Coordinates of N, CA and C in Angstrom, one line a residue:
X1 N 114.3 88.1 9.1 CA 115.4 88.1 8.2 C 116.1 89.2 8.4
X2 N 117.6 89.0 8.6 CA 118.5 90.0 8.4 C 119.2 90.9 7.6
X3 N 119.1 92.1 7.8 CA 119.3 93.2 6.7 C 120.3 92.6 5.8
X4 N 121.4 92.3 6.5 CA 122.8 92.0 5.7 C 122.4 90.7 4.7
X5 N 121.2 90.2 4.9 CA 121.1 88.8 4.0 C 120.2 89.0 2.6
X6 N 119.5 90.6 2.8 CA 119.1 90.7 1.8 C 119.8 91.4 0.8
X7 N 119.2 91.2 -0.7 CA 120.2 91.4 -1.9 C 120.0 92.9 -2.3
X8 N 120.8 93.4 -2.5 CA 121.1 94.8 -2.9 C 120.1 94.8 -4.5
X9 N 119.6 96.2 -4.9 CA 119.4 96.1 -6.2 C 120.4 96.2 -7.5
X10 N 120.2 95.3 -8.2 CA 120.7 95.6 -9.6 C 121.1 96.9 -10.0
X11 N 122.4 96.8 -10.5 CA 122.6 98.3 -10.8 C 122.5 98.1 -12.9
X12 N 122.2 99.1 -13.3 CA 122.2 98.8 -14.9 C 123.5 98.9 -15.4
X13 N 124.0 99.6 -14.8 CA 125.9 99.9 -15.3 C 126.5 98.4 -15.2
X14 N 126.0 97.4 -14.6 CA 126.7 96.1 -14.6 C 125.9 95.3 -15.4
X15 N 124.6 95.7 -16.3 CA 124.0 94.7 -17.1 C 123.8 96.0 -18.2
X16 N 124.4 96.3 -18.7 CA 124.2 96.9 -20.0 C 123.4 96.4 -21.4
X17 N 123.3 95.1 -21.4 CA 122.5 94.6 -22.4 C 120.9 94.2 -22.1
X18 N 120.8 94.7 -20.7 CA 119.2 94.7 -20.0 C 118.6 95.8 -20.8
X19 N 117.4 95.2 -21.4 CA 116.7 96.7 -21.8 C 115.7 97.1 -21.0
X20 N 115.0 96.3 -19.8 CA 113.8 96.8 -19.5 C 113.9 96.9 -17.8
X21 N 113.8 97.9 -17.3 CA 114.3 98.2 -16.1 C 113.2 98.9 -15.4
X22 N 111.7 99.1 -15.9 CA 111.1 99.8 -15.3 C 109.8 99.1 -16.2
X23 N 108.7 99.2 -15.3 CA 107.3 98.9 -16.6 C 107.3 99.9 -17.9
X24 N 107.5 100.9 -17.7 CA 107.4 102.0 -18.5 C 108.1 101.9 -19.6
X25 N 109.4 100.9 -19.4 CA 110.5 101.0 -20.4 C 110.3 99.6 -21.2
X26 N 109.2 99.0 -20.9 CA 108.8 98.0 -21.8 C 107.3 98.2 -22.9
X27 N 108.1 98.3 -24.0 CA 106.6 98.7 -25.0 C 106.7 97.3 -26.3
X28 N 105.5 96.5 -26.0 CA 105.6 95.8 -26.7 C 105.1 96.2 -28.1
X29 N 105.7 95.3 -29.2 CA 105.7 95.5 -30.8 C 104.1 95.7 -30.9
X30 N 104.1 96.9 -32.0 CA 102.6 97.1 -32.5 C 101.6 95.5 -32.6
X31 N 102.1 94.7 -33.5 CA 101.5 93.6 -33.8 C 102.0 92.4 -33.2
X32 N 102.9 92.5 -31.8 CA 102.9 91.6 -30.9 C 101.6 90.9 -30.4
X33 N 101.5 89.5 -29.9 CA 100.4 88.8 -29.5 C 100.8 88.0 -28.4
X34 N 99.7 87.5 -27.5 CA 100.1 86.4 -26.2 C 99.7 85.3 -27.0
X35 N 99.2 85.0 -28.2 CA 98.7 83.4 -28.6 C 99.1 83.2 -29.9
X36 N 99.1 82.3 -30.4 CA 99.6 81.8 -31.8 C 98.5 80.9 -32.3
X37 N 98.2 80.8 -33.3 CA 97.5 79.4 -34.1 C 98.3 78.2 -33.9
X38 N 97.7 77.2 -33.7 CA 98.5 75.8 -34.0 C 97.3 74.9 -34.1
X39 N 97.5 74.4 -35.8 CA 96.4 73.4 -36.1 C 95.2 73.9 -36.4
X40 N 94.8 75.1 -36.4 CA 93.5 75.9 -36.6 C 92.9 76.4 -35.1
X41 N 93.9 76.1 -34.0 CA 93.1 76.7 -32.5 C 94.1 77.7 -32.2
X42 N 93.6 78.6 -31.3 CA 94.4 79.7 -30.9 C 95.2 78.9 -29.4
X43 N 96.2 79.3 -29.5 CA 97.1 78.4 -28.1 C 97.6 79.9 -27.5
X44 N 97.7 80.0 -26.1 CA 97.6 81.1 -25.3 C 99.0 80.4 -24.8
X45 N 99.5 81.4 -24.2 CA 100.5 81.7 -23.2 C 101.1 80.5 -22.7
X46 N 100.0 79.7 -21.7 CA 100.8 78.4 -20.9 C 100.8 77.6 -21.8
X47 N 100.2 77.1 -22.9 CA 100.9 76.1 -24.2 C 101.9 76.3 -24.5
X48 N 102.1 77.6 -25.2 CA 103.6 77.6 -25.8 C 104.2 78.1 -24.7
X49 N 104.0 78.2 -23.6 CA 105.4 78.0 -22.5 C 105.6 76.6 -22.1
X50 N 104.5 75.9 -22.0 CA 105.3 74.3 -22.1 C 106.0 73.8 -23.0
X51 N 106.0 74.7 -24.4 CA 106.9 74.4 -25.7 C 108.2 74.9 -25.4
X52 N 108.4 75.5 -24.4 CA 109.8 76.5 -24.3 C 109.5 77.8 -24.6
X53 N 108.4 78.6 -25.1 CA 108.3 79.6 -25.4 C 107.7 80.5 -24.3
X54 N 108.2 81.7 -24.2 CA 107.8 82.7 -23.3 C 106.9 84.0 -23.9
X55 N 105.6 84.0 -24.4 CA 104.7 84.7 -24.8 C 104.2 85.9 -23.7
X56 N 104.1 85.3 -22.4 CA 103.3 85.9 -21.5 C 104.4 86.9 -20.9
X57 N 105.3 86.5 -20.9 CA 106.3 87.3 -19.9 C 107.6 88.1 -20.9
X58 N 107.7 88.6 -22.3 CA 108.4 89.1 -23.0 C 109.4 90.1 -22.5
X59 N 109.3 90.7 -21.3 CA 109.8 91.9 -20.3 C 110.6 91.2 -19.8
X60 N 110.9 90.0 -19.0 CA 112.0 89.2 -18.1 C 113.1 88.8 -19.0
X61 N 114.0 89.3 -18.8 CA 115.4 88.9 -19.4 C 116.0 88.7 -18.9
X62 N 117.2 87.6 -19.3 CA 118.4 87.2 -18.6 C 119.3 88.5 -19.1
X63 N 120.8 88.2 -18.0 CA 121.9 89.0 -18.0 C 122.8 89.9 -19.5
X64 N 121.8 88.7 -20.3 CA 122.3 89.3 -21.7 C 121.4 90.0 -22.5
X65 N 120.4 90.3 -21.9 CA 119.0 91.6 -22.4 C 118.3 90.1 -23.7
X66 N 118.7 88.8 -23.3 CA 117.9 87.9 -23.9 C 116.3 87.6 -23.2
X67 N 115.0 87.6 -23.9 CA 114.1 86.9 -23.4 C 114.0 85.7 -22.6
X68 N 113.8 85.4 -21.6 CA 113.8 84.1 -21.2 C 113.1 83.1 -21.5
X69 N 113.4 82.2 -21.3 CA 112.5 80.9 -22.1 C 111.5 80.5 -21.1
X70 N 110.3 80.1 -21.7 CA 109.0 79.4 -21.0 C 109.5 78.4 -19.5
X71 N 110.4 77.6 -19.8 CA 111.2 76.8 -18.7 C 111.4 77.6 -17.7
X72 N 112.5 78.9 -17.7 CA 112.7 79.7 -16.9 C 111.7 80.7 -16.1
X73 N 110.6 80.7 -17.1 CA 109.3 81.3 -16.4 C 108.7 80.4 -15.7
X74 N 108.7 79.0 -15.8 CA 107.9 78.1 -15.1 C 108.9 78.1 -13.8
X75 N 110.2 78.0 -13.5 CA 110.8 77.9 -12.8 C 110.8 79.5 -11.5
X76 N 110.6 80.9 -12.0 CA 110.4 82.0 -11.6 C 108.9 81.7 -10.7
X77 N 107.9 81.1 -11.5 CA 106.6 80.8 -11.1 C 106.6 80.4 -9.7
X78 N 107.1 78.9 -9.9 CA 107.4 77.9 -8.9 C 107.9 78.5 -7.5
X79 N 109.0 79.6 -8.0 CA 109.4 79.8 -6.6 C 108.7 81.1 -5.9
X80 N 107.8 81.5 -6.5 CA 106.9 82.7 -6.0 C 105.8 82.1 -5.3
X81 N 105.2 80.8 -6.3 CA 104.2 80.1 -5.2 C 104.7 79.7 -3.9
X82 N 105.7 79.2 -4.2 CA 106.8 78.8 -2.5 C 106.5 79.8 -1.6
X83 N 106.9 80.7 -2.1 CA 107.2 82.1 -1.5 C 105.8 82.3 -0.7
X84 N 104.9 82.5 -1.5 CA 103.6 82.8 -1.1 C 103.2 81.7 0.0
X85 N 103.4 80.5 -0.4 CA 102.9 79.3 0.6 C 103.3 79.8 1.8
X86 N 105.2 80.1 1.8 CA 105.5 80.3 3.2 C 105.0 81.2 4.0
X87 N 104.6 82.4 3.1 CA 103.9 83.5 3.9 C 102.8 83.5 4.4
X88 N 102.1 82.7 4.0 CA 100.6 81.8 4.5 C 100.9 80.9 5.5
X89 N 102.1 80.2 5.5 CA 102.1 79.1 6.8 C 102.5 80.2 7.7
X90 N 103.6 81.1 7.5 CA 103.8 81.6 8.5 C 102.9 82.9 9.2
X91 N 101.7 83.2 8.8 CA 100.7 84.0 8.7 C 101.0 85.3 8.5
X92 N 102.2 85.5 7.8 CA 102.8 86.9 7.3 C 102.5 87.4 6.1
X93 N 101.3 86.7 5.1 CA 101.1 87.4 4.0 C 100.2 88.2 4.4
X94 N 100.2 89.4 3.4 CA 99.3 90.4 3.7 C 98.1 90.5 2.8
X95 N 96.7 91.5 3.0 CA 95.8 91.2 2.6 C 96.2 90.9 0.9
X96 N 97.0 92.3 0.7 CA 97.2 92.7 -0.5 C 99.0 92.9 -0.1
X97 N 99.3 93.2 -1.6 CA 101.0 93.1 -1.2 C 101.6 94.4 -1.4
X98 N 100.6 95.6 -1.5 CA 100.9 96.8 -1.0 C 101.2 96.9 0.4
X99 N 100.1 96.2 0.9 CA 99.9 96.0 3.2 C 101.1 95.1 3.2
X100 N 102.0 95.0 2.3 CA 102.9 93.7 3.1 C 103.8 94.7 3.8
X101 N 104.2 94.0 5.0 CA 105.4 94.4 6.1 C 106.5 94.4 4.9
X102 N 107.5 94.9 5.8 CA 108.9 95.1 5.0 C 109.8 93.8 5.1
X103 N 109.1 93.0 6.1 CA 109.8 91.4 6.2 C 108.8 90.5 5.2
X104 N 107.5 90.6 4.7 CA 107.0 90.0 4.1 C 107.7 90.3 2.3
X105 N 108.0 91.7 2.2 CA 108.2 92.2 0.8 C 109.4 91.6 0.6
X106 N 110.3 91.5 1.8 CA 111.8 91.3 1.5 C 112.2 90.2 1.0
X107 N 110.8 88.9 0.6 CA 111.1 88.1 0.2 C 111.3 88.2 -1.5
X108 N 111.2 89.1 -1.9 CA 111.1 89.5 -3.3 C 111.9 90.8 -3.7

């Protein structure tokens, strides 16, 4: 992959409404939960995600600082699976992500 085809990192100045730029900047509310009660049964993130709710990844925001929907999370996860499958198919998948080559890591 040519260096010119890689995306440059995004700038906070260009997206002033985005709140979470690092893991440390995300602090869930003290009463936040990743599941809710539906009909007397706990329904975890995947069930909620299927209904368009995003309880698993509330730190993923759009350019307006709004938490993305479950449908957007589904598309992100599908793309990530395709990237990993491509890395496996081309024998470029690292044993751990930290051991990935710059080429493998450039996919993300």
